[in-house]
Amino acid sequence: NWFPSRAKASIVELEQMADTASAMSAQLAASEVTRAQAQSQLQLVLDSTTESIWELDLEQRRVHLQGRFVERFGLAAADLALADFYARIHPADLAEVIGRHEYPERHPAENYTVEYRFRDAEGTYHWLLSRARVVEQDARGKIRRLAGTHVDIDALKATEEALVIASQQAQAANVAKTR
């Protein structure tokens, strides 16, 4: 308990000030408990729904990652040069990701979504869904920072692929049956 014991004052105004200070201290302590609980709940939600939260600084050409992303993909640090981040993106997806990152003004919506493959430390690509928003612009409207989330969609992509294959097989069987 970090609250000092209260001394009694013989002056009414001092007593009122002490009462007010005491009430403010109690309110601050309750607020801090509420903030800590909210932070804990947010972390649980983020851990169960996303791979990471990320922030892209276009002026510094850096991306900062929070969450499981760094460990899962075997990255050296949570703060990377943008070129190092791009080096892990599948070549077929790179132009789309760069277009979304480097030229977000071409996508006038308030947020954007892009799916792409990102390589882990062993060289295996994993599908990610990346959603972001512009969080900072300069006075001329040039975008300086984006922030968003990454969600692992490997299972979804595998299911989509299996459905396409099953559909093709069904169509082939139907064609063979009609001959």
JSON list of C-alpha atoms in Angstrom, two decimals:
[
{"chain": "A", "resi": 1, "resn": "ASN", "atom": "CA", "xyz": [0.00, 0.00, 0.00]},
{"chain": "A", "resi": 2, "resn": "TRP", "atom": "CA", "xyz": [1.63, 3.21, -1.14]},
{"chain": "A", "resi": 3, "resn": "PHE", "atom": "CA", "xyz": [-0.89, 5.57, 0.48]},
{"chain": "A", "resi": 4, "resn": "PRO", "atom": "CA", "xyz": [0.63, 7.37, 3.51]},
{"chain": "A", "resi": 5, "resn": "SER", "atom": "CA", "xyz": [-1.44, 7.58, 6.65]},
{"chain": "A", "resi": 6, "resn": "ARG", "atom": "CA", "xyz": [-3.52, 10.71, 6.82]},
{"chain": "A", "resi": 7, "resn": "ALA", "atom": "CA", "xyz": [-2.77, 13.43, 9.33]},
{"chain": "A", "resi": 8, "resn": "LYS", "atom": "CA", "xyz": [-5.60, 15.52, 10.73]},
{"chain": "A", "resi": 9, "resn": "ALA", "atom": "CA", "xyz": [-5.48, 19.27, 10.14]},
{"chain": "A", "resi": 10, "resn": "SER", "atom": "CA", "xyz": [-7.10, 21.89, 12.31]},
{"chain": "A", "resi": 11, "resn": "ILE", "atom": "CA", "xyz": [-7.70, 24.18, 9.32]},
{"chain": "A", "resi": 12, "resn": "VAL", "atom": "CA", "xyz": [-10.91, 23.33, 7.41]},
{"chain": "A", "resi": 13, "resn": "GLU", "atom": "CA", "xyz": [-9.51, 24.22, 3.98]},
{"chain": "A", "resi": 14, "resn": "LEU", "atom": "CA", "xyz": [-6.49, 21.95, 4.48]},
{"chain": "A", "resi": 15, "resn": "GLU", "atom": "CA", "xyz": [-8.79, 19.15, 5.57]},
{"chain": "A", "resi": 16, "resn": "GLN", "atom": "CA", "xyz": [-10.89, 19.62, 2.42]},
{"chain": "A", "resi": 17, "resn": "MET", "atom": "CA", "xyz": [-7.77, 19.62, 0.25]},
{"chain": "A", "resi": 18, "resn": "ALA", "atom": "CA", "xyz": [-6.57, 16.44, 1.95]},
{"chain": "A", "resi": 19, "resn": "ASP", "atom": "CA", "xyz": [-9.97, 14.81, 1.36]},
{"chain": "A", "resi": 20, "resn": "THR", "atom": "CA", "xyz": [-9.83, 15.78, -2.31]},
{"chain": "A", "resi": 21, "resn": "ALA", "atom": "CA", "xyz": [-6.25, 14.53, -2.70]},
{"chain": "A", "resi": 22, "resn": "SER", "atom": "CA", "xyz": [-7.17, 11.27, -0.99]},
{"chain": "A", "resi": 23, "resn": "ALA", "atom": "CA", "xyz": [-10.18, 10.76, -3.27]},
{"chain": "A", "resi": 24, "resn": "MET", "atom": "CA", "xyz": [-8.06, 11.53, -6.34]},
{"chain": "A", "resi": 25, "resn": "SER", "atom": "CA", "xyz": [-5.41, 9.00, -5.21]},
{"chain": "A", "resi": 26, "resn": "ALA", "atom": "CA", "xyz": [-8.04, 6.30, -4.78]},
{"chain": "A", "resi": 27, "resn": "GLN", "atom": "CA", "xyz": [-9.51, 7.11, -8.19]},
{"chain": "A", "resi": 28, "resn": "LEU", "atom": "CA", "xyz": [-6.06, 6.97, -9.79]},
{"chain": "A", "resi": 29, "resn": "ALA", "atom": "CA", "xyz": [-5.35, 3.59, -8.20]},
{"chain": "A", "resi": 30, "resn": "ALA", "atom": "CA", "xyz": [-8.68, 2.21, -9.41]},
{"chain": "A", "resi": 31, "resn": "SER", "atom": "CA", "xyz": [-8.01, 3.60, -12.87]},
{"chain": "A", "resi": 32, "resn": "GLU", "atom": "CA", "xyz": [-4.60, 1.92, -12.99]},
{"chain": "A", "resi": 33, "resn": "VAL", "atom": "CA", "xyz": [-6.14, -1.44, -12.02]},
{"chain": "A", "resi": 34, "resn": "THR", "atom": "CA", "xyz": [-8.77, -1.04, -14.76]},
{"chain": "A", "resi": 35, "resn": "ARG", "atom": "CA", "xyz": [-6.08, -0.11, -17.31]},
{"chain": "A", "resi": 36, "resn": "ALA", "atom": "CA", "xyz": [-3.97, -3.14, -16.38]},
{"chain": "A", "resi": 37, "resn": "GLN", "atom": "CA", "xyz": [-7.00, -5.44, -16.71]},
{"chain": "A", "resi": 38, "resn": "ALA", "atom": "CA", "xyz": [-7.91, -3.97, -20.09]},
{"chain": "A", "resi": 39, "resn": "GLN", "atom": "CA", "xyz": [-4.31, -4.35, -21.30]},
{"chain": "A", "resi": 40, "resn": "SER", "atom": "CA", "xyz": [-4.29, -7.97, -20.19]},
{"chain": "A", "resi": 41, "resn": "GLN", "atom": "CA", "xyz": [-7.58, -8.69, -21.95]},
{"chain": "A", "resi": 42, "resn": "LEU", "atom": "CA", "xyz": [-6.37, -6.99, -25.11]},
{"chain": "A", "resi": 43, "resn": "GLN", "atom": "CA", "xyz": [-3.21, -9.09, -25.08]},
{"chain": "A", "resi": 44, "resn": "LEU", "atom": "CA", "xyz": [-5.28, -12.28, -24.73]},
{"chain": "A", "resi": 45, "resn": "VAL", "atom": "CA", "xyz": [-7.46, -11.29, -27.67]},
{"chain": "A", "resi": 46, "resn": "LEU", "atom": "CA", "xyz": [-4.46, -10.36, -29.80]},
{"chain": "A", "resi": 47, "resn": "ASP", "atom": "CA", "xyz": [-2.65, -13.60, -28.94]},
{"chain": "A", "resi": 48, "resn": "SER", "atom": "CA", "xyz": [-5.66, -15.65, -29.97]},
{"chain": "A", "resi": 49, "resn": "THR", "atom": "CA", "xyz": [-6.60, -13.78, -33.14]},
{"chain": "A", "resi": 50, "resn": "THR", "atom": "CA", "xyz": [-3.50, -12.30, -34.74]},
{"chain": "A", "resi": 51, "resn": "GLU", "atom": "CA", "xyz": [0.09, -13.06, -35.45]},
{"chain": "A", "resi": 52, "resn": "SER", "atom": "CA", "xyz": [1.13, -9.50, -34.83]},
{"chain": "A", "resi": 53, "resn": "ILE", "atom": "CA", "xyz": [0.41, -5.86, -34.69]},
{"chain": "A", "resi": 54, "resn": "TRP", "atom": "CA", "xyz": [2.70, -3.88, -36.94]},
{"chain": "A", "resi": 55, "resn": "GLU", "atom": "CA", "xyz": [3.63, -0.31, -37.65]},
{"chain": "A", "resi": 56, "resn": "LEU", "atom": "CA", "xyz": [5.30, 0.88, -40.83]},
{"chain": "A", "resi": 57, "resn": "ASP", "atom": "CA", "xyz": [7.30, 4.13, -40.82]},
{"chain": "A", "resi": 58, "resn": "LEU", "atom": "CA", "xyz": [7.63, 5.19, -44.46]},
{"chain": "A", "resi": 59, "resn": "GLU", "atom": "CA", "xyz": [10.09, 8.01, -43.70]},
{"chain": "A", "resi": 60, "resn": "GLN", "atom": "CA", "xyz": [12.50, 5.82, -41.72]},
{"chain": "A", "resi": 61, "resn": "ARG", "atom": "CA", "xyz": [11.80, 2.80, -44.01]},
{"chain": "A", "resi": 62, "resn": "ARG", "atom": "CA", "xyz": [11.27, 0.55, -40.96]},
{"chain": "A", "resi": 63, "resn": "VAL", "atom": "CA", "xyz": [8.61, -1.87, -39.80]},
{"chain": "A", "resi": 64, "resn": "HIS", "atom": "CA", "xyz": [8.03, -2.62, -36.11]},
{"chain": "A", "resi": 65, "resn": "LEU", "atom": "CA", "xyz": [6.28, -5.85, -35.13]},
{"chain": "A", "resi": 66, "resn": "GLN", "atom": "CA", "xyz": [4.61, -6.85, -31.87]},
{"chain": "A", "resi": 67, "resn": "GLY", "atom": "CA", "xyz": [3.27, -10.28, -30.99]},
{"chain": "A", "resi": 68, "resn": "ARG", "atom": "CA", "xyz": [4.23, -13.81, -32.00]},
{"chain": "A", "resi": 69, "resn": "PHE", "atom": "CA", "xyz": [5.31, -12.85, -35.51]},
{"chain": "A", "resi": 70, "resn": "VAL", "atom": "CA", "xyz": [9.01, -12.34, -34.71]},
{"chain": "A", "resi": 71, "resn": "GLU", "atom": "CA", "xyz": [9.39, -15.73, -33.03]},
{"chain": "A", "resi": 72, "resn": "ARG", "atom": "CA", "xyz": [7.18, -17.64, -35.46]},
{"chain": "A", "resi": 73, "resn": "PHE", "atom": "CA", "xyz": [9.03, -16.45, -38.54]},
{"chain": "A", "resi": 74, "resn": "GLY", "atom": "CA", "xyz": [12.50, -16.53, -36.98]},
{"chain": "A", "resi": 75, "resn": "LEU", "atom": "CA", "xyz": [13.22, -12.84, -37.38]},
{"chain": "A", "resi": 76, "resn": "ALA", "atom": "CA", "xyz": [16.32, -11.36, -35.74]},
{"chain": "A", "resi": 77, "resn": "ALA", "atom": "CA", "xyz": [14.42, -8.46, -34.16]},
{"chain": "A", "resi": 78, "resn": "ALA", "atom": "CA", "xyz": [11.01, -6.86, -33.85]},
{"chain": "A", "resi": 79, "resn": "ASP", "atom": "CA", "xyz": [12.24, -3.73, -35.63]},
{"chain": "A", "resi": 80, "resn": "LEU", "atom": "CA", "xyz": [13.32, -4.37, -39.24]},
{"chain": "A", "resi": 81, "resn": "ALA", "atom": "CA", "xyz": [14.45, -2.39, -42.22]},
{"chain": "A", "resi": 82, "resn": "LEU", "atom": "CA", "xyz": [11.62, -2.42, -44.73]},
{"chain": "A", "resi": 83, "resn": "ALA", "atom": "CA", "xyz": [13.92, -4.01, -47.33]},
{"chain": "A", "resi": 84, "resn": "ASP", "atom": "CA", "xyz": [14.56, -6.95, -44.95]},
{"chain": "A", "resi": 85, "resn": "PHE", "atom": "CA", "xyz": [10.83, -7.39, -44.42]},
{"chain": "A", "resi": 86, "resn": "TYR", "atom": "CA", "xyz": [10.18, -7.28, -48.19]},
{"chain": "A", "resi": 87, "resn": "ALA", "atom": "CA", "xyz": [12.91, -9.87, -48.78]},
{"chain": "A", "resi": 88, "resn": "ARG", "atom": "CA", "xyz": [10.74, -12.45, -46.97]},
{"chain": "A", "resi": 89, "resn": "ILE", "atom": "CA", "xyz": [7.64, -11.85, -49.10]},
{"chain": "A", "resi": 90, "resn": "HIS", "atom": "CA", "xyz": [6.93, -14.30, -51.93]},
{"chain": "A", "resi": 91, "resn": "PRO", "atom": "CA", "xyz": [8.06, -12.80, -55.26]},
{"chain": "A", "resi": 92, "resn": "ALA", "atom": "CA", "xyz": [4.59, -13.23, -56.79]},
{"chain": "A", "resi": 93, "resn": "ASP", "atom": "CA", "xyz": [3.04, -11.17, -53.97]},
{"chain": "A", "resi": 94, "resn": "LEU", "atom": "CA", "xyz": [5.74, -8.53, -53.54]},
{"chain": "A", "resi": 95, "resn": "ALA", "atom": "CA", "xyz": [4.49, -5.93, -56.05]},
{"chain": "A", "resi": 96, "resn": "GLU", "atom": "CA", "xyz": [1.02, -5.89, -54.47]},
{"chain": "A", "resi": 97, "resn": "VAL", "atom": "CA", "xyz": [2.42, -5.53, -50.94]},
{"chain": "A", "resi": 98, "resn": "ILE", "atom": "CA", "xyz": [4.84, -2.77, -51.97]},
{"chain": "A", "resi": 99, "resn": "GLY", "atom": "CA", "xyz": [2.00, -0.97, -53.74]},
{"chain": "A", "resi": 100, "resn": "ARG", "atom": "CA", "xyz": [-0.11, -1.09, -50.58]},
{"chain": "A", "resi": 101, "resn": "HIS", "atom": "CA", "xyz": [2.76, -0.05, -48.31]},
{"chain": "A", "resi": 102, "resn": "GLU", "atom": "CA", "xyz": [4.60, 2.46, -50.42]},
{"chain": "A", "resi": 103, "resn": "TYR", "atom": "CA", "xyz": [1.64, 4.06, -52.20]},
{"chain": "A", "resi": 104, "resn": "PRO", "atom": "CA", "xyz": [-1.34, 3.76, -49.87]},
{"chain": "A", "resi": 105, "resn": "GLU", "atom": "CA", "xyz": [-2.82, 6.93, -51.37]},
{"chain": "A", "resi": 106, "resn": "ARG", "atom": "CA", "xyz": [-3.56, 4.86, -54.50]},
{"chain": "A", "resi": 107, "resn": "HIS", "atom": "CA", "xyz": [-6.02, 2.96, -52.32]},
{"chain": "A", "resi": 108, "resn": "PRO", "atom": "CA", "xyz": [-8.19, 5.82, -51.10]},
{"chain": "A", "resi": 109, "resn": "ALA", "atom": "CA", "xyz": [-10.16, 3.78, -48.58]},
{"chain": "A", "resi": 110, "resn": "GLU", "atom": "CA", "xyz": [-9.44, 4.51, -44.96]},
{"chain": "A", "resi": 111, "resn": "ASN", "atom": "CA", "xyz": [-7.96, 1.05, -44.51]},
{"chain": "A", "resi": 112, "resn": "TYR", "atom": "CA", "xyz": [-6.60, -1.66, -46.73]},
{"chain": "A", "resi": 113, "resn": "THR", "atom": "CA", "xyz": [-6.36, -5.43, -46.86]},
{"chain": "A", "resi": 114, "resn": "VAL", "atom": "CA", "xyz": [-3.85, -7.59, -48.67]},
{"chain": "A", "resi": 115, "resn": "GLU", "atom": "CA", "xyz": [-3.10, -11.33, -48.61]},
{"chain": "A", "resi": 116, "resn": "TYR", "atom": "CA", "xyz": [0.45, -12.51, -49.20]},
{"chain": "A", "resi": 117, "resn": "ARG", "atom": "CA", "xyz": [2.95, -15.22, -48.45]},
{"chain": "A", "resi": 118, "resn": "PHE", "atom": "CA", "xyz": [5.76, -14.59, -45.97]},
{"chain": "A", "resi": 119, "resn": "ARG", "atom": "CA", "xyz": [8.83, -16.85, -45.61]},
{"chain": "A", "resi": 120, "resn": "ASP", "atom": "CA", "xyz": [9.84, -18.25, -42.24]},
{"chain": "A", "resi": 121, "resn": "ALA", "atom": "CA", "xyz": [13.43, -19.01, -41.14]},
{"chain": "A", "resi": 122, "resn": "GLU", "atom": "CA", "xyz": [13.28, -22.52, -42.70]},
{"chain": "A", "resi": 123, "resn": "GLY", "atom": "CA", "xyz": [12.23, -21.13, -46.08]},
{"chain": "A", "resi": 124, "resn": "THR", "atom": "CA", "xyz": [8.55, -22.15, -45.92]},
{"chain": "A", "resi": 125, "resn": "TYR", "atom": "CA", "xyz": [5.99, -19.61, -47.04]},
{"chain": "A", "resi": 126, "resn": "HIS", "atom": "CA", "xyz": [2.88, -18.96, -44.94]},
{"chain": "A", "resi": 127, "resn": "TRP", "atom": "CA", "xyz": [-0.22, -17.04, -45.98]},
{"chain": "A", "resi": 128, "resn": "LEU", "atom": "CA", "xyz": [-0.98, -13.86, -44.06]},
{"chain": "A", "resi": 129, "resn": "LEU", "atom": "CA", "xyz": [-3.90, -11.47, -44.14]},
{"chain": "A", "resi": 130, "resn": "SER", "atom": "CA", "xyz": [-2.68, -7.96, -43.48]},
{"chain": "A", "resi": 131, "resn": "ARG", "atom": "CA", "xyz": [-5.06, -5.14, -42.61]},
{"chain": "A", "resi": 132, "resn": "ALA", "atom": "CA", "xyz": [-3.94, -1.58, -41.96]},
{"chain": "A", "resi": 133, "resn": "ARG", "atom": "CA", "xyz": [-4.89, 2.05, -41.59]},
{"chain": "A", "resi": 134, "resn": "VAL", "atom": "CA", "xyz": [-3.09, 5.29, -42.13]},
{"chain": "A", "resi": 135, "resn": "VAL", "atom": "CA", "xyz": [-2.13, 6.64, -38.70]},
{"chain": "A", "resi": 136, "resn": "GLU", "atom": "CA", "xyz": [-0.02, 9.67, -39.63]},
{"chain": "A", "resi": 137, "resn": "GLN", "atom": "CA", "xyz": [0.16, 12.11, -42.53]},
{"chain": "A", "resi": 138, "resn": "ASP", "atom": "CA", "xyz": [2.19, 15.26, -43.02]},
{"chain": "A", "resi": 139, "resn": "ALA", "atom": "CA", "xyz": [0.65, 18.70, -43.59]},
{"chain": "A", "resi": 140, "resn": "ARG", "atom": "CA", "xyz": [0.42, 18.06, -47.36]},
{"chain": "A", "resi": 141, "resn": "GLY", "atom": "CA", "xyz": [-1.41, 14.77, -46.81]},
{"chain": "A", "resi": 142, "resn": "LYS", "atom": "CA", "xyz": [1.58, 12.54, -47.61]},
{"chain": "A", "resi": 143, "resn": "ILE", "atom": "CA", "xyz": [1.26, 9.33, -45.65]},
{"chain": "A", "resi": 144, "resn": "ARG", "atom": "CA", "xyz": [4.05, 8.80, -43.13]},
{"chain": "A", "resi": 145, "resn": "ARG", "atom": "CA", "xyz": [2.91, 5.83, -41.03]},
{"chain": "A", "resi": 146, "resn": "LEU", "atom": "CA", "xyz": [0.60, 2.84, -41.37]},
{"chain": "A", "resi": 147, "resn": "ALA", "atom": "CA", "xyz": [-0.44, 0.46, -38.59]},
{"chain": "A", "resi": 148, "resn": "GLY", "atom": "CA", "xyz": [-2.21, -2.86, -38.78]},
{"chain": "A", "resi": 149, "resn": "THR", "atom": "CA", "xyz": [-2.41, -6.55, -38.00]},
{"chain": "A", "resi": 150, "resn": "HIS", "atom": "CA", "xyz": [-1.26, -9.81, -39.53]},
{"chain": "A", "resi": 151, "resn": "VAL", "atom": "CA", "xyz": [-3.49, -12.87, -39.30]},
{"chain": "A", "resi": 152, "resn": "ASP", "atom": "CA", "xyz": [-2.33, -16.38, -40.23]},
{"chain": "A", "resi": 153, "resn": "ILE", "atom": "CA", "xyz": [-4.62, -17.67, -43.00]},
{"chain": "A", "resi": 154, "resn": "ASP", "atom": "CA", "xyz": [-2.66, -20.82, -43.96]},
{"chain": "A", "resi": 155, "resn": "ALA", "atom": "CA", "xyz": [-5.55, -23.12, -42.96]},
{"chain": "A", "resi": 156, "resn": "LEU", "atom": "CA", "xyz": [-8.04, -21.01, -44.91]},
{"chain": "A", "resi": 157, "resn": "LYS", "atom": "CA", "xyz": [-5.86, -21.08, -48.03]},
{"chain": "A", "resi": 158, "resn": "ALA", "atom": "CA", "xyz": [-5.37, -24.87, -47.71]},
{"chain": "A", "resi": 159, "resn": "THR", "atom": "CA", "xyz": [-9.14, -25.30, -47.48]},
{"chain": "A", "resi": 160, "resn": "GLU", "atom": "CA", "xyz": [-9.71, -23.07, -50.51]},
{"chain": "A", "resi": 161, "resn": "GLU", "atom": "CA", "xyz": [-7.15, -25.08, -52.50]},
{"chain": "A", "resi": 162, "resn": "ALA", "atom": "CA", "xyz": [-8.75, -28.38, -51.46]},
{"chain": "A", "resi": 163, "resn": "LEU", "atom": "CA", "xyz": [-12.16, -27.09, -52.54]},
{"chain": "A", "resi": 164, "resn": "VAL", "atom": "CA", "xyz": [-10.82, -26.03, -55.94]},
{"chain": "A", "resi": 165, "resn": "ILE", "atom": "CA", "xyz": [-9.23, -29.45, -56.45]},
{"chain": "A", "resi": 166, "resn": "ALA", "atom": "CA", "xyz": [-12.40, -31.26, -55.33]},
{"chain": "A", "resi": 167, "resn": "SER", "atom": "CA", "xyz": [-14.49, -29.10, -57.68]},
{"chain": "A", "resi": 168, "resn": "GLN", "atom": "CA", "xyz": [-12.16, -29.84, -60.60]},
{"chain": "A", "resi": 169, "resn": "GLN", "atom": "CA", "xyz": [-12.27, -33.56, -59.85]},
{"chain": "A", "resi": 170, "resn": "ALA", "atom": "CA", "xyz": [-16.07, -33.49, -59.65]},
{"chain": "A", "resi": 171, "resn": "GLN", "atom": "CA", "xyz": [-16.28, -31.66, -62.97]},
{"chain": "A", "resi": 172, "resn": "ALA", "atom": "CA", "xyz": [-13.87, -34.14, -64.57]},
{"chain": "A", "resi": 173, "resn": "ALA", "atom": "CA", "xyz": [-15.91, -37.08, -63.24]},
{"chain": "A", "resi": 174, "resn": "ASN", "atom": "CA", "xyz": [-19.10, -35.50, -64.54]},
{"chain": "A", "resi": 175, "resn": "VAL", "atom": "CA", "xyz": [-17.57, -34.99, -68.00]},
{"chain": "A", "resi": 176, "resn": "ALA", "atom": "CA", "xyz": [-16.28, -38.59, -68.04]},
{"chain": "A", "resi": 177, "resn": "LYS", "atom": "CA", "xyz": [-19.70, -39.90, -67.00]},
{"chain": "A", "resi": 178, "resn": "THR", "atom": "CA", "xyz": [-21.46, -38.07, -69.84]},
{"chain": "A", "resi": 179, "resn": "ARG", "atom": "CA", "xyz": [-19.19, -39.55, -72.51]}
]
